Amino acid sequence: MTLKRLVLGVQYDGTPWHGWQTQLSGNTVQDRLQQALFKFTQADITLHCAWWTDTGVHAIEQVVHFDTALDRPMSSWIRGLNTHLPSSIAVRWASIAKIDPQHEFHARFSARARTYHYLLYNNSIRSPLWNDKAGWVFRALDHDRMREAAQSLIGTHDFTAFRSADCQAKSPVKMMHEITLTRREDLIVIKLHANAFLHHMVRNIVGSLIYVGTGRQPVNWLAELIQQNNRHLAAPTFSPHGLYLAKIDYDPKWELPQSPAQSFAHY
């Protein structure tokens, strides 16, 4: 029996789920996707994802893999799994991992970089339409100040100041490739692209950028936080609801049918 490594692109609304990783409650994205796989294949299958997401965090494109001996068309995997999934989770694409004698594909360890988007709704009055889909800031935000402050995080740094106490990463040193801020009326999209992220790193950065945007802290504050390496000096962890895992970068040799990294800037 020959096993194949199947790779899936999964999108989900994280609002009703207790994050990605399986729990005894069974109320996680991984649990529901594995249940759908069992119904479709009648086999117990363990999924491996590119990156865990926390409670309330969404995914535009999470990447997962698993091994199977079943030989079915990719369209059958997509339709079959989606039949057994709730409306908040969907398989968007499926692909067989290409064979590389030197390196077996792994959703997490083959990843080169990751992109997150954080969506902020900035208005004095809350909007029911963006409830659980965007972080809300009722004080006026100066996005130009936020954009300037964010540039100090570009490059390779020790991100201890933005690291959760529960983070299990071996090193706090990460390479931030890009941070952009786009505003259209009441919506601000913060895009962060790095080789990897620490636990709560994006939400802690966003919280600190908000402090700069409201004038509570100066523009050079984030640069000082990077130098001080003290989590207690930075802003509190901001809401998970505006956070979206947007894109996982892989070597083109894997030929994955991924979508271009999407943005909310057109809203």
Tab-separated table of C-alpha atoms in Angstrom:
chain	number	residue	atom	x	y	z
A	1	MET	CA	0.000	0.000	0.000
A	2	THR	CA	1.590	3.243	-1.167
A	3	LEU	CA	0.979	6.345	0.887
A	4	LYS	CA	0.651	9.766	-0.725
A	5	ARG	CA	1.092	13.073	1.049
A	6	LEU	CA	-1.982	15.208	0.425
A	7	VAL	CA	-1.839	18.974	0.961
A	8	LEU	CA	-4.943	21.093	1.561
A	9	GLY	CA	-5.566	24.825	1.531
A	10	VAL	CA	-8.116	25.577	4.263
A	11	GLN	CA	-10.009	28.775	4.999
A	12	TYR	CA	-11.957	29.392	8.190
A	13	ASP	CA	-13.804	31.880	10.325
A	14	GLY	CA	-12.208	31.402	13.745
A	15	THR	CA	-15.061	32.983	15.709
A	16	PRO	CA	-16.835	29.761	16.800
A	17	TRP	CA	-13.659	27.730	17.354
A	18	HIS	CA	-11.154	27.358	20.177
A	19	GLY	CA	-8.235	27.805	17.836
A	20	TRP	CA	-6.657	25.315	15.451
A	21	GLN	CA	-5.030	22.714	17.690
A	22	THR	CA	-7.031	19.689	18.820
A	23	GLN	CA	-8.481	19.770	22.355
A	24	LEU	CA	-10.506	17.422	24.530
A	25	SER	CA	-13.567	19.587	23.910
A	26	GLY	CA	-13.370	18.789	20.195
A	27	ASN	CA	-14.313	22.383	19.422
A	28	THR	CA	-11.308	23.282	17.260
A	29	VAL	CA	-10.717	23.616	13.542
A	30	GLN	CA	-8.358	20.636	13.542
A	31	ASP	CA	-10.917	18.456	15.349
A	32	ARG	CA	-13.693	19.308	12.904
A	33	LEU	CA	-11.498	18.826	9.862
A	34	GLN	CA	-10.273	15.454	11.158
A	35	GLN	CA	-13.891	14.429	11.796
A	36	ALA	CA	-14.737	15.332	8.204
A	37	LEU	CA	-11.769	13.294	6.983
A	38	PHE	CA	-12.946	10.283	8.981
A	39	LYS	CA	-16.444	10.524	7.510
A	40	PHE	CA	-15.009	10.818	4.016
A	41	THR	CA	-12.285	8.152	4.283
A	42	GLN	CA	-13.444	5.940	7.183
A	43	ALA	CA	-9.887	6.205	8.519
A	44	ASP	CA	-8.353	8.046	11.472
A	45	ILE	CA	-6.112	10.751	10.040
A	46	THR	CA	-3.883	13.200	11.876
A	47	LEU	CA	-3.401	16.602	10.301
A	48	HIS	CA	-0.284	18.745	10.373
A	49	CYS	CA	-0.701	22.480	9.825
A	50	ALA	CA	1.600	25.281	8.768
A	51	TRP	CA	0.939	27.336	11.895
A	52	TRP	CA	-1.415	27.154	14.866
A	53	THR	CA	-4.015	29.865	15.265
A	54	ASP	CA	-5.577	30.923	18.571
A	55	THR	CA	-9.224	31.199	19.586
A	56	GLY	CA	-11.027	33.757	17.432
A	57	VAL	CA	-8.243	34.012	14.842
A	58	HIS	CA	-9.222	33.489	11.197
A	59	ALA	CA	-7.396	31.963	8.238
A	60	ILE	CA	-7.557	33.138	4.657
A	61	GLU	CA	-5.276	30.253	3.745
A	62	GLN	CA	-4.072	27.717	6.281
A	63	VAL	CA	-2.034	24.863	4.771
A	64	VAL	CA	-2.270	21.321	6.145
A	65	HIS	CA	-0.990	17.909	5.104
A	66	PHE	CA	-1.666	14.244	5.861
A	67	ASP	CA	-0.758	10.849	4.441
A	68	THR	CA	-3.301	8.576	2.774
A	69	ALA	CA	-3.440	5.501	0.571
A	70	LEU	CA	-6.725	6.569	-1.026
A	71	ASP	CA	-6.568	7.454	-4.700
A	72	ARG	CA	-9.221	10.025	-5.511
A	73	PRO	CA	-9.372	13.099	-7.749
A	74	MET	CA	-8.480	16.360	-6.053
A	75	SER	CA	-11.934	17.725	-6.825
A	76	SER	CA	-13.425	14.752	-4.973
A	77	TRP	CA	-11.390	15.528	-1.856
A	78	ILE	CA	-12.548	19.148	-1.928
A	79	ARG	CA	-16.238	18.416	-2.467
A	80	GLY	CA	-16.291	15.410	-0.156
A	81	LEU	CA	-14.666	17.149	2.796
A	82	ASN	CA	-16.698	20.327	2.406
A	83	THR	CA	-19.877	18.250	2.526
A	84	HIS	CA	-18.957	17.263	6.085
A	85	LEU	CA	-17.695	20.664	7.242
A	86	PRO	CA	-19.663	23.526	8.855
A	87	SER	CA	-20.106	26.788	6.983
A	88	SER	CA	-17.249	28.405	8.933
A	89	ILE	CA	-14.618	26.003	7.509
A	90	ALA	CA	-13.892	25.158	3.868
A	91	VAL	CA	-11.235	23.283	1.907
A	92	ARG	CA	-10.296	25.603	-0.957
A	93	TRP	CA	-7.802	23.399	-2.818
A	94	ALA	CA	-6.084	20.014	-2.670
A	95	SER	CA	-2.816	18.762	-4.127
A	96	ILE	CA	-0.464	15.788	-3.947
A	97	ALA	CA	2.920	16.850	-2.575
A	98	LYS	CA	5.667	16.542	-5.158
A	99	ILE	CA	8.417	14.014	-4.394
A	100	ASP	CA	11.803	15.447	-3.467
A	101	PRO	CA	14.459	12.839	-2.521
A	102	GLN	CA	16.239	15.398	-0.348
A	103	HIS	CA	13.290	16.916	1.464
A	104	GLU	CA	9.852	15.499	2.234
A	105	PHE	CA	7.158	18.173	2.177
A	106	HIS	CA	5.863	19.276	5.571
A	107	ALA	CA	3.218	21.985	5.970
A	108	ARG	CA	5.127	23.621	8.825
A	109	PHE	CA	8.799	22.804	8.325
A	110	SER	CA	8.835	23.399	4.568
A	111	ALA	CA	7.412	26.900	5.004
A	112	ARG	CA	9.741	29.754	4.100
A	113	ALA	CA	7.678	32.631	5.472
A	114	ARG	CA	4.236	33.578	6.735
A	115	THR	CA	1.947	36.561	6.223
A	116	TYR	CA	-0.651	37.849	8.653
A	117	HIS	CA	-3.198	40.603	8.132
A	118	TYR	CA	-4.723	42.531	10.996
A	119	LEU	CA	-7.949	44.390	10.265
A	120	LEU	CA	-8.796	47.418	12.429
A	121	TYR	CA	-12.137	49.209	12.460
A	122	ASN	CA	-11.460	52.783	13.581
A	123	ASN	CA	-14.624	54.673	14.434
A	124	SER	CA	-16.081	56.197	17.581
A	125	ILE	CA	-19.144	53.934	17.199
A	126	ARG	CA	-18.827	50.152	17.020
A	127	SER	CA	-20.082	48.360	13.909
A	128	PRO	CA	-22.086	45.124	14.180
A	129	LEU	CA	-20.929	44.251	10.646
A	130	TRP	CA	-17.299	43.987	11.789
A	131	ASN	CA	-18.011	42.309	15.112
A	132	ASP	CA	-15.539	39.405	15.554
A	133	LYS	CA	-14.040	40.182	12.123
A	134	ALA	CA	-12.002	43.267	13.003
A	135	GLY	CA	-10.403	44.804	16.050
A	136	TRP	CA	-12.214	47.981	17.127
A	137	VAL	CA	-10.480	51.192	18.170
A	138	PHE	CA	-12.836	54.044	19.051
A	139	ARG	CA	-10.119	56.695	19.466
A	140	ALA	CA	-8.848	58.372	16.290
A	141	LEU	CA	-5.759	56.657	14.853
A	142	ASP	CA	-2.992	58.430	12.965
A	143	HIS	CA	-2.059	55.705	10.494
A	144	ASP	CA	0.929	57.696	9.188
A	145	ARG	CA	2.490	57.643	12.669
A	146	MET	CA	1.748	53.927	12.923
A	147	ARG	CA	3.308	53.278	9.523
A	148	GLU	CA	6.468	55.187	10.471
A	149	ALA	CA	6.758	53.385	13.806
A	150	ALA	CA	6.353	49.959	12.171
A	151	GLN	CA	9.437	50.462	9.985
A	152	SER	CA	11.684	50.036	13.029
A	153	LEU	CA	10.597	46.386	13.163
A	154	ILE	CA	11.803	45.566	9.640
A	155	GLY	CA	14.847	43.289	9.557
A	156	THR	CA	16.213	40.648	11.934
A	157	HIS	CA	15.473	41.431	15.572
A	158	ASP	CA	14.959	39.874	18.978
A	159	PHE	CA	11.166	40.220	19.378
A	160	THR	CA	11.063	39.370	23.088
A	161	ALA	CA	9.116	42.593	23.754
A	162	PHE	CA	6.246	41.181	21.678
A	163	ARG	CA	6.463	37.558	22.826
A	164	SER	CA	3.825	35.786	24.916
A	165	ALA	CA	4.946	34.271	28.217
A	166	ASP	CA	3.546	30.960	26.922
A	167	CYS	CA	5.608	31.049	23.718
A	168	GLN	CA	7.519	27.803	23.121
A	169	ALA	CA	9.705	29.013	20.238
A	170	LYS	CA	13.377	28.116	20.635
A	171	SER	CA	14.509	31.634	19.761
A	172	PRO	CA	12.861	35.095	19.887
A	173	VAL	CA	14.945	36.230	16.907
A	174	LYS	CA	12.866	36.523	13.717
A	175	MET	CA	13.246	38.270	10.380
A	176	MET	CA	10.470	40.733	9.552
A	177	HIS	CA	10.427	41.163	5.793
A	178	GLU	CA	7.671	43.743	5.502
A	179	ILE	CA	5.003	45.649	7.417
A	180	THR	CA	2.509	47.776	5.496
A	181	LEU	CA	-0.494	49.818	6.604
A	182	THR	CA	-3.339	50.637	4.245
A	183	ARG	CA	-6.318	52.779	5.196
A	184	ARG	CA	-9.648	53.255	3.465
A	185	GLU	CA	-12.160	55.303	5.412
A	186	ASP	CA	-12.694	53.530	8.774
A	187	LEU	CA	-10.696	50.384	7.973
A	188	ILE	CA	-6.964	49.944	8.491
A	189	VAL	CA	-5.224	46.814	7.209
A	190	ILE	CA	-1.858	45.965	8.760
A	191	LYS	CA	0.075	43.374	6.751
A	192	LEU	CA	3.039	41.626	8.400
A	193	HIS	CA	5.360	39.303	6.470
A	194	ALA	CA	8.113	37.418	8.336
A	195	ASN	CA	10.046	34.173	8.228
A	196	ALA	CA	8.147	33.113	11.372
A	197	PHE	CA	6.194	34.593	14.266
A	198	LEU	CA	6.226	34.157	18.028
A	199	HIS	CA	3.087	33.382	20.026
A	200	HIS	CA	0.899	36.527	20.186
A	201	MET	CA	3.620	38.490	18.363
A	202	VAL	CA	1.290	40.077	15.802
A	203	ARG	CA	-1.368	41.034	18.351
A	204	ASN	CA	1.276	42.520	20.646
A	205	ILE	CA	2.763	44.545	17.796
A	206	VAL	CA	-0.696	45.773	16.772
A	207	GLY	CA	-1.483	46.801	20.343
A	208	SER	CA	1.737	48.810	20.505
A	209	LEU	CA	1.104	50.419	17.110
A	210	ILE	CA	-2.309	51.517	18.393
A	211	TYR	CA	-0.596	53.241	21.329
A	212	VAL	CA	1.477	55.182	18.797
A	213	GLY	CA	-1.539	55.867	16.579
A	214	THR	CA	-3.538	57.406	19.427
A	215	GLY	CA	-0.589	59.554	20.522
A	216	ARG	CA	-0.132	57.698	23.796
A	217	GLN	CA	3.451	56.843	22.806
A	218	PRO	CA	5.962	58.514	20.448
A	219	VAL	CA	6.822	57.195	16.998
A	220	ASN	CA	10.220	55.883	18.139
A	221	TRP	CA	8.666	53.808	20.958
A	222	LEU	CA	8.672	50.497	19.052
A	223	ALA	CA	12.361	50.917	18.273
A	224	GLU	CA	12.977	51.382	22.005
A	225	LEU	CA	10.922	48.289	22.839
A	226	ILE	CA	13.030	46.191	20.463
A	227	GLN	CA	16.168	47.345	22.262
A	228	GLN	CA	14.771	46.834	25.779
A	229	ASN	CA	13.560	43.233	25.221
A	230	ASN	CA	10.958	43.530	27.979
A	231	ARG	CA	7.422	42.314	27.274
A	232	HIS	CA	6.045	44.231	30.268
A	233	LEU	CA	6.972	47.574	28.679
A	234	ALA	CA	4.924	47.026	25.513
A	235	ALA	CA	1.157	47.405	25.082
A	236	PRO	CA	-1.266	44.649	26.172
A	237	THR	CA	-2.129	41.870	23.735
A	238	PHE	CA	-4.802	43.168	21.378
A	239	SER	CA	-8.016	41.399	20.318
A	240	PRO	CA	-7.725	38.187	18.232
A	241	HIS	CA	-10.802	38.970	16.137
A	242	GLY	CA	-9.086	41.095	13.497
A	243	LEU	CA	-6.217	38.659	12.955
A	244	TYR	CA	-6.031	36.599	9.751
A	245	LEU	CA	-3.410	34.027	8.779
A	246	ALA	CA	-3.204	35.103	5.158
A	247	LYS	CA	-0.425	33.233	3.378
A	248	ILE	CA	2.265	30.576	3.841
A	249	ASP	CA	5.243	30.817	1.486
A	250	TYR	CA	6.798	27.642	0.060
A	251	ASP	CA	9.439	26.856	-2.528
A	252	PRO	CA	7.842	26.859	-6.013
A	253	LYS	CA	9.160	23.311	-6.512
A	254	TRP	CA	6.214	22.011	-4.473
A	255	GLU	CA	3.805	23.370	-7.118
A	256	LEU	CA	1.023	24.067	-4.641
A	257	PRO	CA	-2.117	25.687	-6.129
A	258	GLN	CA	-2.109	28.521	-3.613
A	259	SER	CA	-4.018	31.741	-4.056
A	260	PRO	CA	-2.191	35.096	-4.087
A	261	ALA	CA	-2.103	36.683	-0.638
A	262	GLN	CA	-5.401	38.480	-0.351
A	263	SER	CA	-6.013	41.808	1.308
A	264	PHE	CA	-8.910	43.691	2.810
A	265	ALA	CA	-7.667	46.981	1.375
A	266	HIS	CA	-10.406	47.024	-1.278
A	267	TYR	CA	-13.216	47.105	1.329
